[in-house]
Amino acid sequence: MKLHTLLQKLQPYLTYNEEDIEITSIENDNRNVEEGSLFVCIKGYTVDGHDFASSAVEKGAVAVIAERQLNLPVPVFVVKNTRRAMALLADAFYGQPSQQLHLIGITGTNGKTTTSHIIDKILADAGKTTGLIGTMYTKIGNQTFEVKNTTPESLTLQRTFKKMKDSGVTSAVMEVSSHSLDEGRVHGCDYDIAVFTNLTQDHLDYHQTMDEYRRAKGLLFAQLGNAFHYDRPKYAILNADDAASYDYEKSTSAYVLSYGIDHDADFRATHIQMTSAGTSFDLITPVGSYSIQMQLIGKFSVYNVLASIAAAFASNIPMESIIHSVEEVKGVSGRFETVDAGQDFSVIVDYSHTPDSLENALKTVKQIAGQRIFTVVGCGGDRDRSKRPIMAKIACEYSTDAIFTSDNPRTEDPDEILKDMEAGVKGQSYKVITDRKEAIEYAVKRAGKGDCILIAGKGHETYQQIGHEIIDFDDRLIAKAAIEER
């Protein structure tokens, strides 16, 4: 694409009278620059792209977008916000690919990953070629790719949408984090459906207050579009049992479909029955009532399924097909995942790393555990410190044996993190074992017939981040080995 054409998309009044250069790629990482690249300087948390502009030019960048004037031998275009500019440039350079996909975005504190996978399965079972972007990986058709963030930067995002389109993908589902909404990473994404799971405490190290966190999540619905497109209507799927939905409904002009358990909703679950083998409930919908028998366990799983059903319904998938897919879902990696090595007690690995998700997981464990409940839990370093004592309190309240340990301490001292947790449970009974492997082994050695061990916080993750070092660590493999060594 010609530089002049790109600049017109960026700012119509931005003048460029020199030779019209051919742009072969857009990059914000100087290590990826090649001959003909347009380099965008982005200020990150730890580095500033402006400091690498000279290196980018040396590698072949033919123009630079920056927030201040730079002394370079190529054209430099100064804009107020390079992150916003990058979203516009990426959307234009890749041919506005999200407008050519049926795009579903999911935001909320908990449940995004499971809900996105359920929706993906429903759509795929209905014959759609699907793509998925989220915490665990990016999937294009049957291929998966590693990811760094739940929601990538706009440049990576638009490039991924283009790959999806070129690969024949017609429907894409993605997790949308509060960080990405606040930073404008999803600017230019033309969502057809926006789904809200829930709002509970998390990421206050970034957002500072729950009001700011709520506002950031609400941007997905405020940006859903303000025009009424009757041939391609947009939908907001909202949780009727979460108070934040009231604000989000006022924020959008899209059609609203609600789901819930405790309050009246368009899609509602009643008569919920739970066993260790699964969950059954009656589903009330705008087109009739149905009996559901699914393999997923827990009230939180019912919410995830209801949100998925509503999104699939808004995607014009027949209810019979939706229900068939839902009843086939076996679970998502690291989300209330059982570890079975032939033992006579239960071991469950779950990604629950917020107070609400931990409480939901433990409430479900209490319903299926016959005897003692061991909870192995920690809190991540360089993250919201205020939730640490709350997590500890929940672990003690719902467990017979709470074991506090490390969980990606990053650059913090693991023992100091544990002290923050202990501050919430003074006078209560618990065990502190800093080494996570030892903590898991401790629980496994002491579990008896009918007991249940919940290993919380890391879920699908296969690493521990200690300092700046990433080491191999998988809760599931550690637990399985400990069981086999008993």
Short mmCIF file of C-alpha atoms in Angstrom, two decimals:
data_model
loop_
_atom_site.label_atom_id
_atom_site.label_comp_id
_atom_site.label_asym_id
_atom_site.label_seq_id
_atom_site.Cartn_x
_atom_site.Cartn_y
_atom_site.Cartn_z
CA MET A 1 0.00 0.00 0.00
CA LYS A 2 1.23 3.50 -0.78
CA LEU A 3 2.28 5.72 2.13
CA HIS A 4 0.06 8.57 0.90
CA THR A 5 -2.99 6.28 0.93
CA LEU A 6 -2.24 5.14 4.50
CA LEU A 7 -1.73 8.68 5.75
CA GLN A 8 -5.07 9.74 4.32
CA LYS A 9 -6.71 7.03 6.45
CA LEU A 10 -4.78 8.23 9.47
CA GLN A 11 -5.46 11.95 9.26
CA PRO A 12 -6.98 13.56 6.14
CA TYR A 13 -5.20 16.82 6.86
CA LEU A 14 -1.73 15.25 7.32
CA THR A 15 0.27 16.47 4.31
CA TYR A 16 2.96 14.49 2.52
CA ASN A 17 4.40 15.93 -0.68
CA GLU A 18 7.44 13.73 -1.18
CA GLU A 19 7.80 10.59 -3.31
CA ASP A 20 4.91 8.21 -2.64
CA ILE A 21 6.69 5.26 -1.00
CA GLU A 22 5.38 1.69 -1.13
CA ILE A 23 4.78 0.34 2.39
CA THR A 24 5.39 -3.42 2.64
CA SER A 25 4.53 -3.84 6.33
CA ILE A 26 3.69 -1.96 9.52
CA GLU A 27 5.74 -2.77 12.60
CA ASN A 28 5.95 -1.54 16.20
CA ASP A 29 8.84 -3.86 17.14
CA ASN A 30 12.12 -2.80 15.54
CA ARG A 31 13.28 -6.43 15.53
CA ASN A 32 10.60 -7.25 12.94
CA VAL A 33 11.34 -4.32 10.62
CA GLU A 34 12.30 -5.13 7.04
CA GLU A 35 12.92 -3.12 3.90
CA GLY A 36 9.83 -0.99 3.18
CA SER A 37 8.34 -1.09 6.69
CA LEU A 38 6.43 1.75 8.33
CA PHE A 39 7.61 1.88 11.95
CA VAL A 40 5.23 3.04 14.70
CA CYS A 41 6.80 4.23 17.97
CA ILE A 42 4.78 2.94 20.93
CA LYS A 43 5.46 3.85 24.55
CA GLY A 44 5.27 0.62 26.55
CA TYR A 45 5.43 -0.16 30.27
CA THR A 46 9.19 -0.78 30.22
CA VAL A 47 10.49 0.49 26.86
CA ASP A 48 9.74 3.40 24.53
CA GLY A 49 9.59 2.66 20.80
CA HIS A 50 10.95 6.15 20.08
CA ASP A 51 14.32 4.94 21.41
CA PHE A 52 14.43 2.24 18.73
CA ALA A 53 13.41 4.35 15.72
CA SER A 54 17.00 4.77 14.51
CA SER A 55 17.52 1.02 14.64
CA ALA A 56 14.28 0.51 12.68
CA VAL A 57 15.48 2.88 9.95
CA GLU A 58 18.82 1.08 9.76
CA LYS A 59 16.91 -2.16 9.17
CA GLY A 60 14.90 -0.67 6.31
CA ALA A 61 12.01 1.37 7.73
CA VAL A 62 11.07 3.99 5.12
CA ALA A 63 8.86 6.15 7.36
CA VAL A 64 8.12 6.57 11.07
CA ILE A 65 5.01 7.49 13.06
CA ALA A 66 5.94 9.14 16.37
CA GLU A 67 4.61 11.35 19.14
CA ARG A 68 7.54 13.74 18.90
CA GLN A 69 9.89 14.92 16.17
CA LEU A 70 12.87 12.64 15.60
CA ASN A 71 16.07 13.40 13.69
CA LEU A 72 15.93 10.62 11.10
CA PRO A 73 16.81 10.35 7.38
CA VAL A 74 13.24 9.22 6.54
CA PRO A 75 9.87 11.00 6.82
CA VAL A 76 8.63 11.25 10.43
CA PHE A 77 4.95 11.94 11.02
CA VAL A 78 4.06 13.26 14.45
CA VAL A 79 0.67 12.37 15.94
CA LYS A 80 -0.81 12.88 19.40
CA ASN A 81 -1.33 9.18 20.12
CA THR A 82 0.67 6.55 18.24
CA ARG A 83 -1.30 3.64 19.73
CA ARG A 84 -4.53 5.09 18.34
CA ALA A 85 -2.78 5.82 15.04
CA MET A 86 -1.50 2.24 14.84
CA ALA A 87 -5.03 0.87 15.17
CA LEU A 88 -6.20 3.04 12.27
CA LEU A 89 -3.18 2.17 10.11
CA ALA A 90 -3.45 -1.58 10.79
CA ASP A 91 -7.16 -1.63 10.00
CA ALA A 92 -6.55 0.15 6.69
CA PHE A 93 -3.38 -1.75 5.72
CA TYR A 94 -5.02 -5.17 6.18
CA GLY A 95 -8.23 -4.17 4.38
CA GLN A 96 -10.58 -3.81 7.38
CA PRO A 97 -10.76 -7.59 7.90
CA SER A 98 -12.98 -7.57 11.00
CA GLN A 99 -15.79 -6.08 8.91
CA GLN A 100 -15.70 -9.24 6.80
CA LEU A 101 -16.03 -11.61 9.77
CA HIS A 102 -18.86 -12.42 12.14
CA LEU A 103 -16.99 -11.17 15.22
CA ILE A 104 -17.92 -11.95 18.83
CA GLY A 105 -16.09 -10.22 21.71
CA ILE A 106 -16.29 -11.42 25.31
CA THR A 107 -15.36 -9.31 28.33
CA GLY A 108 -15.71 -9.79 32.08
CA THR A 109 -13.56 -10.75 35.05
CA ASN A 110 -14.15 -14.50 34.96
CA GLY A 111 -15.40 -17.01 32.40
CA LYS A 112 -14.07 -15.40 29.21
CA THR A 113 -11.93 -18.35 28.15
CA THR A 114 -14.52 -21.05 28.81
CA THR A 115 -17.31 -19.02 27.21
CA SER A 116 -15.23 -18.32 24.11
CA HIS A 117 -14.44 -22.02 23.69
CA ILE A 118 -18.08 -23.05 24.09
CA ILE A 119 -19.20 -20.48 21.51
CA ASP A 120 -16.43 -21.60 19.17
CA LYS A 121 -17.60 -25.22 19.43
CA ILE A 122 -21.25 -24.31 18.84
CA LEU A 123 -20.36 -22.34 15.72
CA ALA A 124 -17.98 -25.02 14.40
CA ASP A 125 -20.54 -27.78 15.00
CA ALA A 126 -23.01 -25.71 12.99
CA GLY A 127 -20.66 -25.75 10.01
CA LYS A 128 -18.91 -22.41 10.48
CA THR A 129 -15.17 -22.08 9.90
CA THR A 130 -14.01 -20.44 13.11
CA GLY A 131 -11.17 -18.47 14.62
CA LEU A 132 -10.44 -17.82 18.29
CA ILE A 133 -8.23 -15.31 20.11
CA GLY A 134 -7.71 -15.57 23.86
CA THR A 135 -5.66 -16.26 26.95
CA MET A 136 -4.55 -19.74 25.94
CA TYR A 137 -3.79 -19.35 22.23
CA THR A 138 -4.96 -18.02 18.88
CA LYS A 139 -6.73 -20.54 16.66
CA ILE A 140 -7.29 -20.13 12.92
CA GLY A 141 -9.34 -23.02 11.61
CA ASN A 142 -7.55 -26.09 13.01
CA GLN A 143 -4.19 -24.38 13.60
CA THR A 144 -3.17 -22.88 16.94
CA PHE A 145 -0.52 -20.24 17.71
CA GLU A 146 1.01 -19.01 20.97
CA VAL A 147 -0.01 -15.62 22.36
CA LYS A 148 1.57 -13.09 24.75
CA ASN A 149 -1.55 -11.20 25.85
CA THR A 150 -5.21 -12.14 26.24
CA THR A 151 -5.99 -9.43 23.69
CA PRO A 152 -3.07 -8.55 21.36
CA GLU A 153 -2.01 -5.09 20.23
CA SER A 154 -4.12 -3.68 17.38
CA LEU A 155 -1.43 -4.42 14.81
CA THR A 156 -1.23 -8.11 15.71
CA LEU A 157 -5.00 -8.25 16.01
CA GLN A 158 -5.73 -6.88 12.54
CA ARG A 159 -2.97 -9.04 11.04
CA THR A 160 -4.61 -12.07 12.68
CA PHE A 161 -8.05 -11.13 11.34
CA LYS A 162 -6.52 -10.89 7.86
CA LYS A 163 -5.01 -14.37 8.24
CA MET A 164 -8.38 -15.66 9.40
CA LYS A 165 -10.16 -14.16 6.41
CA ASP A 166 -7.55 -15.52 3.98
CA SER A 167 -7.88 -18.97 5.59
CA GLY A 168 -11.65 -19.08 5.02
CA VAL A 169 -12.71 -18.22 8.57
CA THR A 170 -16.23 -16.78 8.68
CA SER A 171 -16.79 -16.44 12.44
CA ALA A 172 -14.30 -15.34 15.08
CA VAL A 173 -14.58 -15.31 18.87
CA MET A 174 -12.20 -13.36 21.07
CA GLU A 175 -11.58 -12.49 24.70
CA VAL A 176 -11.44 -8.73 25.25
CA SER A 177 -9.48 -7.66 28.32
CA SER A 178 -10.07 -4.46 30.26
CA HIS A 179 -6.47 -3.43 29.52
CA SER A 180 -7.03 -3.73 25.78
CA LEU A 181 -10.22 -1.69 25.95
CA ASP A 182 -8.62 1.02 28.05
CA GLU A 183 -5.54 1.23 25.82
CA GLY A 184 -7.49 1.19 22.56
CA ARG A 185 -6.02 -2.08 21.26
CA VAL A 186 -9.42 -3.10 19.88
CA HIS A 187 -10.15 0.20 18.12
CA GLY A 188 -11.33 -0.66 14.63
CA CYS A 189 -12.70 -4.10 15.57
CA ASP A 190 -16.19 -4.34 14.11
CA TYR A 191 -17.94 -6.55 16.68
CA ASP A 192 -21.29 -8.05 15.79
CA ILE A 193 -21.88 -9.42 19.29
CA ALA A 194 -20.44 -8.29 22.64
CA VAL A 195 -20.78 -10.61 25.65
CA PHE A 196 -20.44 -9.64 29.33
CA THR A 197 -19.73 -12.42 31.85
CA ASN A 198 -19.35 -10.69 35.24
CA LEU A 199 -17.51 -7.98 37.14
CA THR A 200 -15.57 -8.77 40.32
CA GLN A 201 -12.30 -7.50 41.81
CA ASP A 202 -9.22 -7.87 39.64
CA HIS A 203 -6.54 -5.74 37.95
CA LEU A 204 -6.78 -2.91 40.50
CA ASP A 205 -3.01 -2.52 40.16
CA TYR A 206 -3.81 -1.11 36.71
CA HIS A 207 -7.29 0.42 37.05
CA GLN A 208 -6.89 1.60 40.68
CA THR A 209 -10.63 1.55 41.44
CA MET A 210 -13.58 -0.73 40.70
CA ASP A 211 -15.36 2.21 39.07
CA GLU A 212 -12.51 2.58 36.57
CA TYR A 213 -12.44 -1.18 36.00
CA ARG A 214 -16.20 -1.16 35.36
CA ARG A 215 -15.83 1.78 32.97
CA ALA A 216 -13.12 0.02 30.98
CA LYS A 217 -15.22 -3.11 30.52
CA GLY A 218 -18.16 -0.97 29.44
CA LEU A 219 -16.21 0.42 26.49
CA LEU A 220 -16.90 -2.80 24.57
CA PHE A 221 -20.62 -2.04 24.64
CA ALA A 222 -20.30 1.71 24.13
CA GLN A 223 -18.22 1.00 21.00
CA LEU A 224 -20.55 -1.67 19.64
CA GLY A 225 -21.98 0.80 17.15
CA ASN A 226 -24.65 3.44 17.24
CA ALA A 227 -26.44 2.86 13.92
CA PHE A 228 -29.28 0.37 13.45
CA HIS A 229 -28.22 -2.12 10.76
CA TYR A 230 -31.32 -4.24 10.23
CA ASP A 231 -29.61 -6.53 7.74
CA ARG A 232 -26.73 -7.17 10.16
CA PRO A 233 -27.96 -6.36 13.67
CA LYS A 234 -25.55 -6.04 16.58
CA TYR A 235 -26.22 -7.63 19.97
CA ALA A 236 -25.13 -7.03 23.56
CA ILE A 237 -25.33 -10.21 25.65
CA LEU A 238 -25.60 -9.18 29.31
CA ASN A 239 -25.65 -11.02 32.64
CA ALA A 240 -28.95 -10.14 34.34
CA ASP A 241 -27.52 -11.21 37.71
CA ASP A 242 -24.65 -8.70 37.62
CA ALA A 243 -25.41 -5.06 38.50
CA ALA A 244 -22.89 -3.76 35.96
CA SER A 245 -25.17 -4.94 33.15
CA TYR A 246 -27.56 -2.09 33.96
CA ASP A 247 -24.85 0.43 33.06
CA TYR A 248 -23.77 -1.48 29.96
CA GLU A 249 -27.31 -1.69 28.65
CA LYS A 250 -27.53 2.11 28.86
CA SER A 251 -24.17 2.37 27.05
CA THR A 252 -25.23 0.63 23.87
CA SER A 253 -27.80 1.09 21.13
CA ALA A 254 -27.45 -2.57 20.09
CA TYR A 255 -30.15 -5.16 20.65
CA VAL A 256 -29.87 -6.58 24.18
CA LEU A 257 -30.28 -10.23 25.14
CA SER A 258 -30.00 -11.09 28.83
CA TYR A 259 -29.15 -14.33 30.60
CA GLY A 260 -29.21 -15.32 34.24
CA ILE A 261 -30.26 -17.62 37.05
CA ASP A 262 -31.46 -15.48 39.95
CA HIS A 263 -33.28 -12.78 37.95
CA ASP A 264 -35.69 -12.82 35.04
CA ALA A 265 -33.82 -13.01 31.73
CA ASP A 266 -34.26 -13.88 28.05
CA PHE A 267 -32.18 -17.02 28.63
CA ARG A 268 -32.63 -18.38 32.13
CA ALA A 269 -31.63 -21.56 33.94
CA THR A 270 -34.01 -23.01 36.51
CA HIS A 271 -34.14 -26.23 38.57
CA ILE A 272 -30.35 -26.63 38.54
CA GLN A 273 -29.15 -30.04 39.72
CA MET A 274 -25.46 -30.84 40.16
CA THR A 275 -23.50 -34.08 40.59
CA SER A 276 -19.85 -35.05 40.19
CA ALA A 277 -20.74 -36.19 36.66
CA GLY A 278 -22.27 -32.94 35.44
CA THR A 279 -25.09 -30.42 35.74
CA SER A 280 -28.70 -30.44 34.58
CA PHE A 281 -31.12 -27.53 34.36
CA ASP A 282 -34.22 -26.30 32.56
CA LEU A 283 -33.46 -23.65 29.96
CA ILE A 284 -36.06 -20.96 29.30
CA THR A 285 -35.56 -19.05 26.02
CA PRO A 286 -37.56 -16.66 23.81
CA VAL A 287 -38.37 -19.63 21.54
CA GLY A 288 -39.29 -22.27 24.12
CA SER A 289 -38.03 -24.31 27.06
CA TYR A 290 -35.50 -27.15 26.97
CA SER A 291 -33.96 -29.66 29.37
CA ILE A 292 -30.16 -29.49 29.47
CA GLN A 293 -27.82 -32.23 30.72
CA MET A 294 -24.22 -31.04 30.43
CA GLN A 295 -20.90 -32.48 31.51
CA LEU A 296 -19.61 -29.22 33.03
CA ILE A 297 -19.93 -28.74 36.79
CA GLY A 298 -20.80 -25.69 38.86
CA LYS A 299 -23.08 -22.67 38.91
CA PHE A 300 -20.33 -20.64 37.21
CA SER A 301 -20.41 -23.17 34.36
CA VAL A 302 -24.15 -22.61 33.98
CA TYR A 303 -23.52 -18.89 33.56
CA ASN A 304 -20.84 -19.55 30.93
CA VAL A 305 -23.17 -21.86 29.04
CA LEU A 306 -26.09 -19.41 29.21
CA ALA A 307 -23.91 -16.61 27.81
CA SER A 308 -22.75 -18.95 25.03
CA ILE A 309 -26.28 -20.03 24.18
CA ALA A 310 -27.46 -16.41 23.95
CA ALA A 311 -24.51 -15.45 21.71
CA ALA A 312 -25.09 -18.45 19.46
CA PHE A 313 -28.80 -17.64 19.24
CA ALA A 314 -27.91 -14.08 18.19
CA SER A 315 -25.64 -15.69 15.57
CA ASN A 316 -28.67 -17.42 14.04
CA ILE A 317 -27.68 -20.93 15.11
CA PRO A 318 -30.74 -23.22 15.60
CA MET A 319 -31.51 -24.02 19.25
CA GLU A 320 -31.39 -27.77 18.65
CA SER A 321 -27.86 -27.46 17.29
CA ILE A 322 -26.84 -25.19 20.18
CA ILE A 323 -28.10 -27.61 22.83
CA HIS A 324 -26.46 -30.60 21.16
CA SER A 325 -23.09 -28.81 21.21
CA VAL A 326 -23.45 -27.61 24.80
CA GLU A 327 -24.20 -31.11 26.04
CA GLU A 328 -21.07 -32.42 24.30
CA VAL A 329 -18.66 -29.90 25.89
CA LYS A 330 -16.23 -31.69 28.19
CA GLY A 331 -14.40 -28.64 29.50
CA VAL A 332 -11.49 -26.33 28.77
CA SER A 333 -7.85 -26.94 29.66
CA GLY A 334 -7.05 -25.69 33.17
CA ARG A 335 -10.63 -24.70 33.92
CA PHE A 336 -11.88 -26.97 36.73
CA GLU A 337 -9.84 -29.72 35.09
CA THR A 338 -9.54 -33.03 36.95
CA VAL A 339 -6.26 -34.88 37.36
CA ASP A 340 -6.92 -38.61 37.41
CA ALA A 341 -4.10 -41.06 38.10
CA GLY A 342 -6.32 -43.76 39.59
CA GLN A 343 -6.47 -42.20 43.08
CA ASP A 344 -9.49 -42.44 45.39
CA PHE A 345 -9.65 -38.68 45.98
CA SER A 346 -10.29 -35.78 43.61
CA VAL A 347 -7.67 -33.36 42.29
CA ILE A 348 -8.89 -30.31 40.40
CA VAL A 349 -6.69 -27.70 38.69
CA ASP A 350 -8.37 -24.35 38.06
CA TYR A 351 -7.35 -20.93 36.75
CA SER A 352 -9.21 -19.19 39.60
CA HIS A 353 -6.91 -16.27 40.44
CA THR A 354 -9.49 -13.72 41.61
CA PRO A 355 -11.52 -13.75 44.84
CA ASP A 356 -14.78 -14.38 43.02
CA SER A 357 -13.47 -17.19 40.82
CA LEU A 358 -11.81 -18.90 43.81
CA GLU A 359 -15.02 -18.68 45.83
CA ASN A 360 -17.07 -20.06 42.91
CA ALA A 361 -14.65 -22.95 42.45
CA LEU A 362 -14.66 -23.81 46.14
CA LYS A 363 -18.44 -23.61 46.41
CA THR A 364 -18.61 -26.17 43.62
CA VAL A 365 -15.97 -28.35 45.30
CA LYS A 366 -18.00 -28.33 48.53
CA GLN A 367 -20.96 -29.75 46.63
CA ILE A 368 -19.01 -32.71 45.27
CA ALA A 369 -16.38 -33.37 47.97
CA GLY A 370 -17.13 -36.14 50.44
CA GLN A 371 -14.53 -35.33 53.10
CA ARG A 372 -11.71 -32.82 53.52
CA ILE A 373 -10.99 -29.99 51.08
CA PHE A 374 -7.37 -29.03 50.47
CA THR A 375 -6.86 -25.70 48.69
CA VAL A 376 -3.41 -24.92 47.28
CA VAL A 377 -3.43 -21.24 46.37
CA GLY A 378 -1.12 -18.26 45.91
CA CYS A 379 -1.20 -14.76 44.42
CA GLY A 380 0.83 -13.40 41.54
CA GLY A 381 3.62 -10.89 42.04
CA ASP A 382 3.59 -7.39 40.52
CA ARG A 383 -0.20 -7.52 40.46
CA ASP A 384 -3.13 -6.28 42.55
CA ARG A 385 -1.98 -6.61 46.18
CA SER A 386 -5.38 -5.78 47.64
CA LYS A 387 -6.88 -9.12 46.64
CA ARG A 388 -4.24 -11.21 48.46
CA PRO A 389 -5.79 -11.19 51.97
CA ILE A 390 -9.22 -11.70 50.41
CA MET A 391 -8.05 -14.78 48.50
CA ALA A 392 -6.55 -16.20 51.69
CA LYS A 393 -9.74 -15.57 53.66
CA ILE A 394 -11.85 -17.34 51.02
CA ALA A 395 -9.48 -20.32 50.99
CA CYS A 396 -9.73 -20.68 54.77
CA GLU A 397 -13.50 -20.20 54.81
CA TYR A 398 -14.30 -22.90 52.25
CA SER A 399 -11.47 -25.38 52.93
CA THR A 400 -10.62 -27.71 55.76
CA ASP A 401 -6.94 -27.39 54.79
CA ALA A 402 -5.75 -24.13 53.23
CA ILE A 403 -2.19 -24.17 51.87
CA PHE A 404 -0.67 -20.86 50.77
CA THR A 405 2.13 -20.98 48.21
CA SER A 406 3.79 -19.16 45.31
CA ASP A 407 2.06 -18.28 42.05
CA ASN A 408 4.26 -16.46 39.50
CA PRO A 409 5.97 -14.17 42.05
CA ARG A 410 7.72 -12.32 39.21
CA THR A 411 9.97 -9.62 40.68
CA GLU A 412 8.45 -9.72 44.18
CA ASP A 413 9.74 -11.74 47.11
CA PRO A 414 7.42 -14.80 47.37
CA ASP A 415 7.52 -14.69 51.17
CA GLU A 416 6.37 -11.06 51.19
CA ILE A 417 3.42 -11.99 48.95
CA LEU A 418 2.51 -14.75 51.40
CA LYS A 419 2.67 -12.27 54.30
CA ASP A 420 0.12 -10.12 52.45
CA MET A 421 -2.13 -13.19 52.21
CA GLU A 422 -1.68 -14.09 55.88
CA ALA A 423 -2.81 -10.60 56.90
CA GLY A 424 -6.34 -11.61 55.96
CA VAL A 425 -6.51 -14.76 58.10
CA LYS A 426 -4.94 -13.91 61.44
CA GLY A 427 -5.87 -16.49 64.05
CA GLN A 428 -7.14 -18.99 61.48
CA SER A 429 -5.71 -22.37 60.56
CA TYR A 430 -3.60 -22.65 57.40
CA LYS A 431 -0.24 -23.91 56.15
CA VAL A 432 2.44 -21.85 54.35
CA ILE A 433 4.73 -23.67 51.91
CA THR A 434 6.55 -21.22 49.64
CA ASP A 435 7.66 -23.78 47.07
CA ARG A 436 4.63 -24.57 44.90
CA LYS A 437 5.78 -28.10 44.03
CA GLU A 438 6.23 -28.93 47.71
CA ALA A 439 2.80 -27.45 48.50
CA ILE A 440 1.10 -29.65 45.92
CA GLU A 441 2.99 -32.73 47.12
CA TYR A 442 2.05 -31.91 50.73
CA ALA A 443 -1.67 -31.90 49.85
CA VAL A 444 -1.46 -35.09 47.77
CA LYS A 445 0.36 -37.01 50.53
CA ARG A 446 -2.32 -36.12 53.08
CA ALA A 447 -5.47 -36.54 51.01
CA GLY A 448 -7.61 -39.54 51.81
CA LYS A 449 -10.50 -41.37 50.22
CA GLY A 450 -13.29 -38.98 49.24
CA ASP A 451 -11.20 -35.85 49.83
CA CYS A 452 -10.75 -33.12 47.22
CA ILE A 453 -7.70 -31.02 46.36
CA LEU A 454 -8.17 -27.73 44.51
CA ILE A 455 -4.96 -26.35 43.00
CA ALA A 456 -5.91 -22.79 42.16
CA GLY A 457 -4.46 -19.89 40.20
CA LYS A 458 -2.45 -21.17 37.24
CA GLY A 459 -4.81 -23.49 35.40
CA HIS A 460 -3.53 -24.13 31.88
CA GLU A 461 -0.21 -22.34 32.43
CA THR A 462 2.88 -24.49 31.92
CA TYR A 463 5.41 -22.17 33.55
CA GLN A 464 6.38 -20.29 36.69
CA GLN A 465 7.76 -16.76 36.44
CA ILE A 466 10.30 -16.19 39.20
CA GLY A 467 12.17 -12.92 38.89
CA HIS A 468 12.73 -12.49 35.16
CA GLU A 469 13.17 -16.22 34.64
CA ILE A 470 10.52 -18.46 33.09
CA ILE A 471 10.73 -22.08 34.26
CA ASP A 472 8.70 -25.11 33.21
CA PHE A 473 5.91 -25.78 35.69
CA ASP A 474 2.53 -27.44 35.14
CA ASP A 475 0.25 -27.96 38.16
CA ARG A 476 -1.35 -30.93 36.43
CA LEU A 477 1.93 -32.74 35.80
CA ILE A 478 3.23 -32.00 39.31
CA ALA A 479 0.00 -33.32 40.86
CA LYS A 480 -0.02 -36.45 38.69
CA ALA A 481 3.58 -37.26 39.57
CA ALA A 482 2.86 -36.73 43.27
CA ILE A 483 -0.13 -39.09 43.10
CA GLU A 484 1.92 -41.78 41.36
CA GLU A 485 4.67 -41.51 43.99
CA ARG A 486 2.28 -42.09 46.92
#
